[in-house]
Coordinates of C-alpha atoms in Angstrom, one line a residue:
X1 CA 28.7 -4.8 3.6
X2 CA 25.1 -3.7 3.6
X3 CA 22.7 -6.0 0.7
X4 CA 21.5 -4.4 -2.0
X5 CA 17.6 -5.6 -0.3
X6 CA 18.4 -2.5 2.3
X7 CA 18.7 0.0 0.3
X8 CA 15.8 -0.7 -1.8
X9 CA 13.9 -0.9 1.4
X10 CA 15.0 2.5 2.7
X11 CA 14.5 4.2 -0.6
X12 CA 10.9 2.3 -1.1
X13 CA 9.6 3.6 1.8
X14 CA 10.8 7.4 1.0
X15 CA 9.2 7.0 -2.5
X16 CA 6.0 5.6 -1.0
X17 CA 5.5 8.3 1.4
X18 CA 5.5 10.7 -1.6
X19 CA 3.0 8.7 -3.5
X20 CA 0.9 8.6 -0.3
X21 CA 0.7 12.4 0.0
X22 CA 0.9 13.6 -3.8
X23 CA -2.2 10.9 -4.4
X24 CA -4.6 12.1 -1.8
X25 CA -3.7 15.7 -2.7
X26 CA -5.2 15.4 -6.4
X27 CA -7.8 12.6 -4.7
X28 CA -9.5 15.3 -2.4
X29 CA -9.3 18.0 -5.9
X30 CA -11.8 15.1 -8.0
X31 CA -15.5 14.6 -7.5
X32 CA -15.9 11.9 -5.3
X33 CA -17.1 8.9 -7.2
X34 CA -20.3 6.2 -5.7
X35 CA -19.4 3.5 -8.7
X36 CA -16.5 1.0 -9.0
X37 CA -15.6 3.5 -12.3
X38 CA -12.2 2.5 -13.7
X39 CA -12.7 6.1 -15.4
X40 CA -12.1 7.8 -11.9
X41 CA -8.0 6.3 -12.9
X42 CA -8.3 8.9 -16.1
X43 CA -9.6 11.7 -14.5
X44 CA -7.1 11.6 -11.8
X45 CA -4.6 11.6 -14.4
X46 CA -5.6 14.9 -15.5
X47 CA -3.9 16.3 -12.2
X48 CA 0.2 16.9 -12.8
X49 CA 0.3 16.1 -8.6
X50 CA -1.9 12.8 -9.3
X51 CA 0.8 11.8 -11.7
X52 CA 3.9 12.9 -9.9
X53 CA 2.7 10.8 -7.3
X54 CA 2.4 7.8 -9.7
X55 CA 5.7 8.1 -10.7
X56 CA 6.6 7.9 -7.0
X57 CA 4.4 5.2 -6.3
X58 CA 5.6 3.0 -9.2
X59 CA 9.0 3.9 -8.4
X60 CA 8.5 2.5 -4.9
X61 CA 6.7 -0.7 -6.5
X62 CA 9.6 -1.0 -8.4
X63 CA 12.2 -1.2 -5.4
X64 CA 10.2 -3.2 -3.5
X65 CA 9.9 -5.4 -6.2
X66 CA 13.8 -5.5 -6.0
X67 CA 13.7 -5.9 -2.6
X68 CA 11.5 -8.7 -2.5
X69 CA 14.1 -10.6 -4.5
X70 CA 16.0 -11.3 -1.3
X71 CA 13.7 -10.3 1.6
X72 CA 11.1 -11.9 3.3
X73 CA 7.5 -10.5 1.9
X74 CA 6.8 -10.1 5.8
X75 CA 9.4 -7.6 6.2
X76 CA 8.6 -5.4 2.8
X77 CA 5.1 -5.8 3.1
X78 CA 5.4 -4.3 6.9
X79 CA 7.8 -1.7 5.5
X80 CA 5.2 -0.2 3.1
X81 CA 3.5 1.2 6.1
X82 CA 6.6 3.1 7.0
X83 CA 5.5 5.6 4.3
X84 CA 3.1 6.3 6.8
X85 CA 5.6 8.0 8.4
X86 CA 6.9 10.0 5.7
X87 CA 3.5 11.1 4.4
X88 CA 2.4 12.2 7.7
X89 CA 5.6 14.4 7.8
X90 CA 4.9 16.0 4.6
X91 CA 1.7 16.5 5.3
X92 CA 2.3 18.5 8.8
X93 CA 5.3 20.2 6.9
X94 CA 3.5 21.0 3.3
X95 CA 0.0 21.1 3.8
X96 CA -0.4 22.2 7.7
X97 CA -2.3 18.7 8.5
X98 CA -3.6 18.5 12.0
X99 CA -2.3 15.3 13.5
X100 CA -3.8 13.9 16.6
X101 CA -2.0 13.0 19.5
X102 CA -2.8 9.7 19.3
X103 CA -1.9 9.3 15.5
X104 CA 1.4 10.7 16.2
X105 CA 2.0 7.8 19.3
X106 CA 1.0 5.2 16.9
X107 CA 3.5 6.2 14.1
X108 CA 6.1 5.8 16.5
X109 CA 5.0 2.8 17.6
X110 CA 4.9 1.6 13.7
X111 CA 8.6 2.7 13.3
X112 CA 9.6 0.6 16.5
X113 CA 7.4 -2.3 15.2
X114 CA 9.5 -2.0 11.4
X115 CA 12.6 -1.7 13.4
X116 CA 12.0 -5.5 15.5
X117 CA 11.1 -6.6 11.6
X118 CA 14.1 -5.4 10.3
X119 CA 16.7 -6.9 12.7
X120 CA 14.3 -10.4 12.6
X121 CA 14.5 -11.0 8.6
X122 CA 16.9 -13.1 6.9
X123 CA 17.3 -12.7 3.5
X124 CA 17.1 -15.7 1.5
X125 CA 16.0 -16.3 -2.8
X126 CA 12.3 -17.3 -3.4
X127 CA 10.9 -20.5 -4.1
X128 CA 8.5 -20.9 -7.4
X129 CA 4.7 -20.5 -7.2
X130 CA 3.1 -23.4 -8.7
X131 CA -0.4 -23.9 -11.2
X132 CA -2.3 -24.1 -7.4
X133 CA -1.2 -20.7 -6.6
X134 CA -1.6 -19.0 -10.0
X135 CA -5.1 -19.9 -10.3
X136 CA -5.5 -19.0 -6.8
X137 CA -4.4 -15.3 -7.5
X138 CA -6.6 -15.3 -10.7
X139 CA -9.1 -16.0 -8.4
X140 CA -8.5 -13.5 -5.7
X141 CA -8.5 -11.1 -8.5
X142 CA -12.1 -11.4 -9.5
X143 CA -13.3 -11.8 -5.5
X144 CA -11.0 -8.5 -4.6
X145 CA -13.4 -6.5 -7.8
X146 CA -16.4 -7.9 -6.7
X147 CA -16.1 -6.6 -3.2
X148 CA -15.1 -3.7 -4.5
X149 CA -18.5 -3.0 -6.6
X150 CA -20.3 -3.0 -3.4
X151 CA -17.7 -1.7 -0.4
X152 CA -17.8 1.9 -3.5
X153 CA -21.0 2.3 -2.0
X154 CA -19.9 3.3 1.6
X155 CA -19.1 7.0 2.7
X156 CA -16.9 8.7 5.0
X157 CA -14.2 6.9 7.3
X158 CA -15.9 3.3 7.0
X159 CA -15.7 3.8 2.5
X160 CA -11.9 4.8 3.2
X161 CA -11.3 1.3 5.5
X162 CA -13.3 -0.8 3.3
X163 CA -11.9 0.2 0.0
X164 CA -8.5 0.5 1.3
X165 CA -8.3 -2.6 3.1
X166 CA -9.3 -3.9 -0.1
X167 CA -6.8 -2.4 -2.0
X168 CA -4.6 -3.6 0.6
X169 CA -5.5 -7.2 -0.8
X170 CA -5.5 -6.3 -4.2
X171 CA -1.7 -5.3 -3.6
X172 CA -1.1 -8.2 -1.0
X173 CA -1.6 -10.6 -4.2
X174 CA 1.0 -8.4 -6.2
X175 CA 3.5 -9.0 -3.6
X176 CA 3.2 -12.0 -3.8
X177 CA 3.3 -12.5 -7.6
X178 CA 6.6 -10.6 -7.1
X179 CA 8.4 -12.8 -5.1
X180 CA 9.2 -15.2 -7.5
X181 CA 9.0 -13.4 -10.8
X182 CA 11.8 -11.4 -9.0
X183 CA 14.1 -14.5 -9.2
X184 CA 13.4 -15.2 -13.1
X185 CA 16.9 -15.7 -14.9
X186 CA 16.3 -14.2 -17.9
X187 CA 14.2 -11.4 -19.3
X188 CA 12.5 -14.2 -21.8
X189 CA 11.2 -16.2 -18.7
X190 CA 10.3 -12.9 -17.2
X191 CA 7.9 -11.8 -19.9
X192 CA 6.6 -15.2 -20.8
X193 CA 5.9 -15.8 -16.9
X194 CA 2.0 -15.4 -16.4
X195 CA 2.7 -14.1 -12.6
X196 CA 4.1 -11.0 -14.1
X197 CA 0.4 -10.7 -15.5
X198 CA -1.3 -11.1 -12.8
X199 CA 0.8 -8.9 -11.0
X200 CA -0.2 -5.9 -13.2
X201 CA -3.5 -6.6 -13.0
X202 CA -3.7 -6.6 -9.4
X203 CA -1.5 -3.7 -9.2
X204 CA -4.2 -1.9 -11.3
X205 CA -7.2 -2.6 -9.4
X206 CA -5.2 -1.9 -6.3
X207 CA -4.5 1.2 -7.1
X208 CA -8.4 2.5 -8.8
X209 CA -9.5 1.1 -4.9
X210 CA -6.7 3.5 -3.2
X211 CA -8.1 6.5 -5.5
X212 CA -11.6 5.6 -4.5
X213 CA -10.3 5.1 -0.3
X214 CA -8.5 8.7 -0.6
X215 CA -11.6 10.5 -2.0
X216 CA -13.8 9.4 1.2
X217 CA -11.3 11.5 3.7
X218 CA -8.7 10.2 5.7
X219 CA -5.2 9.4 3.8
X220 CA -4.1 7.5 6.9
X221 CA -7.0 5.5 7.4
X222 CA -6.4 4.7 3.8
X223 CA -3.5 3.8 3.4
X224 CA -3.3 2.1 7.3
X225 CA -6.1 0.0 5.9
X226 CA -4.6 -1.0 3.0
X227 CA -1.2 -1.8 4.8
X228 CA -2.8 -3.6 7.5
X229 CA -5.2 -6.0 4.9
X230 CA -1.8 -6.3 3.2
X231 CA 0.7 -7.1 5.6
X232 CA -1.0 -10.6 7.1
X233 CA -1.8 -12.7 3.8
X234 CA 1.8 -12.1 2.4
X235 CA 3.5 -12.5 5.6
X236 CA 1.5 -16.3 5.7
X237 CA 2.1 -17.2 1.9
X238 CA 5.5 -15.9 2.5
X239 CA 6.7 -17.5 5.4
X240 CA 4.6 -21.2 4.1
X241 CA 5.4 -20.8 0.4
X242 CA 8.2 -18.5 -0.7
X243 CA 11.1 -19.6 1.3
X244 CA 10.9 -16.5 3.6
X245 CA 13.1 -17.1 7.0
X246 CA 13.8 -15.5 9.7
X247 CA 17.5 -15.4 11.8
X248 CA 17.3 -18.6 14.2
X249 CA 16.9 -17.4 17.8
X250 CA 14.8 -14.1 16.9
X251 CA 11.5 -15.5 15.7
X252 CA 10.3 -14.0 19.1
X253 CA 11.3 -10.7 17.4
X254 CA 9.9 -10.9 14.5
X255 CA 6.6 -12.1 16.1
X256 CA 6.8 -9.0 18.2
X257 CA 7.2 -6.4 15.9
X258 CA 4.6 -7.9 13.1
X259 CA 1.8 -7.8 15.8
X260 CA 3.1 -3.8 16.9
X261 CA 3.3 -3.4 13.6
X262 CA -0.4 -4.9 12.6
X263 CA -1.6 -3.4 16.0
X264 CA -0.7 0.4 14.7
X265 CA -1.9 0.4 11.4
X266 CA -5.2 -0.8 12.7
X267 CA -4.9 1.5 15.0
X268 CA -4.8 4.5 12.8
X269 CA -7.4 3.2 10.9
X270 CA -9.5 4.3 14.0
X271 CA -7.7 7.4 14.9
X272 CA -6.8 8.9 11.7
X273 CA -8.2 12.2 11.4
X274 CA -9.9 13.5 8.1
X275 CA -7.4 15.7 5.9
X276 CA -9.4 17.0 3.0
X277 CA -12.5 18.2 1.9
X278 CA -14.3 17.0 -1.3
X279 CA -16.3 18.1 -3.5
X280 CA -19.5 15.8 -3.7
X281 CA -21.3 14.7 -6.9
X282 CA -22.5 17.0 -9.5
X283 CA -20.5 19.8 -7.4
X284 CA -17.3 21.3 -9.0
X285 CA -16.0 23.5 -6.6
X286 CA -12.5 22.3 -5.6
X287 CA -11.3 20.6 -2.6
X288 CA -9.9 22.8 0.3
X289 CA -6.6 20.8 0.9
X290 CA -5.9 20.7 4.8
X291 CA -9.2 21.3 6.3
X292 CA -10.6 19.7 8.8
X293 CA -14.2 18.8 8.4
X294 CA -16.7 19.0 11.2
X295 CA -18.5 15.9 11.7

């Protein structure tokens, strides 16, 4: 009989390739903003598409979090990227995106990766995070916003990596907040537990740094970014703190695909193509969605 963790995973990563797509749509339509502005949040909420793709994205933050309840954070964290897939689908299908050969090879090469991951994790319950590793996320909270400040400044492909990869950590540290509150036996411990906390507040700045990667062009580099910076801390903590295992005999696998996995995401960080135009400060004319720009 097929765990419950499966299906979350599966439907996650249709939900996040919605997000992915319906996000950067109403990103491109907003005037791209210089400032770490948590206002830039409000005024994307002021497009229906910006919102539809919330609900997707927290819908797909919500399996996962199911899905980490059993899985290995190595294995969901790896799967996130597999939106990838989806969005770049939609994106050809919907909005006639232009996808580069080489873009094209290393989503494949993504989905083969996930694949190795898949067949590698055992599922097993989480282990608690102690005072040491709360204070540690409180901490990576303040370092991920500080970075932040300054990476806002950048332009173009480098602003999307930078703020994404950030965003990547931002969400990294939700994962792992997740792991254990996941396991909490009772709605009372859930609410009283400060991870839950701390995973919100990650969650948020995670997600005002993916609005600020999406304005700067590429949706892939973006999000690749974000999954690549995301994928490696969570994986370690997992696998050293959490009780995350993998099926005796197949650690080679699950070696295998994580570094295929890792190596594509990167990889389309420095392929991805730019998808959308934007409309530049003090300039309201709307975004052409689709176009290529020259460069």
């Amino acid at each position: 009989m097929v765990s419950s963790g499966w299906c979350f995973l599966a439907a996650m990563i249709i939900a996040y390739g919605f997000a992915n797509m319906l996000q950067s749509v109403a990103a491109a339509r907003t005037t791209v903003h210089h400032t770490f502005d948590p206002g830039l949040l409000l005024r994307l909420a002021g497009h229906r598409t910006y919102l539809i793709g919330l609900l997707c994205q927290v819908t797909g933050f919500v399996l996962a979090f199911l899905a980490r309840r059993d899985l290995p954070l190595f294995l969901v964290q790896a799967s996130v990227a597999a939106g990838l897939g989806v969005t770049a689908l939609l994106g050809v299908v919907v909005l006639k995106w232009r996808l580069p050969a080489a873009e094209v090879a290393l989503l494949v090469l993504l989905f083969a990766g996930i694949t190795a991951l898949v067949l590698s994790a055992q599922p097993a319950p989480s282990k608690g995070l102690g005072t040491a590793g709360l204070v540690t996320l409180a901490l990576a909270l303040g370092g991920i916003g500080l970075l932040g400040f300054f990476a806002v400044r950048l332009h173009g492909a480098p602003g999307s990596v930078a703020l994404g990869s950030l965003a990547g950590l931002a969400f990294s540290a939700a994962a792992v907040a997740a792991r254990p509150l996941a396991s909490a036996p009772s709605a009372e411990a859930f609410v009283r537990d400060p991870l839950l906390y701390l995973l919100i507040a990650h969650s948020l700045v995670g997600q005002l740094l993916l609005g600020l990667a999406m304005q700067r062009g590429s949706t892939t580099a973006a999000v690749a970014a974000m999954d690549a910076a995301g994928a490696v801390p969570a994986a370690i903590v997992g696998l050293l703190l959490l009780n995350d295992k993998i099926w005796p005999g197949r650690e080679w696998l699950a070696a295998v695909g994580f570094l295929i996995t890792l190596a594509s995401v990167i990889g389309l960080t420095r392929y991805a193509a730019p998808q959308h135009h934007h409309a530049v400060a003090r300039t309201p004319e709307r975004a052409m969605v689709g176009a290529v720009p020259r460069a």
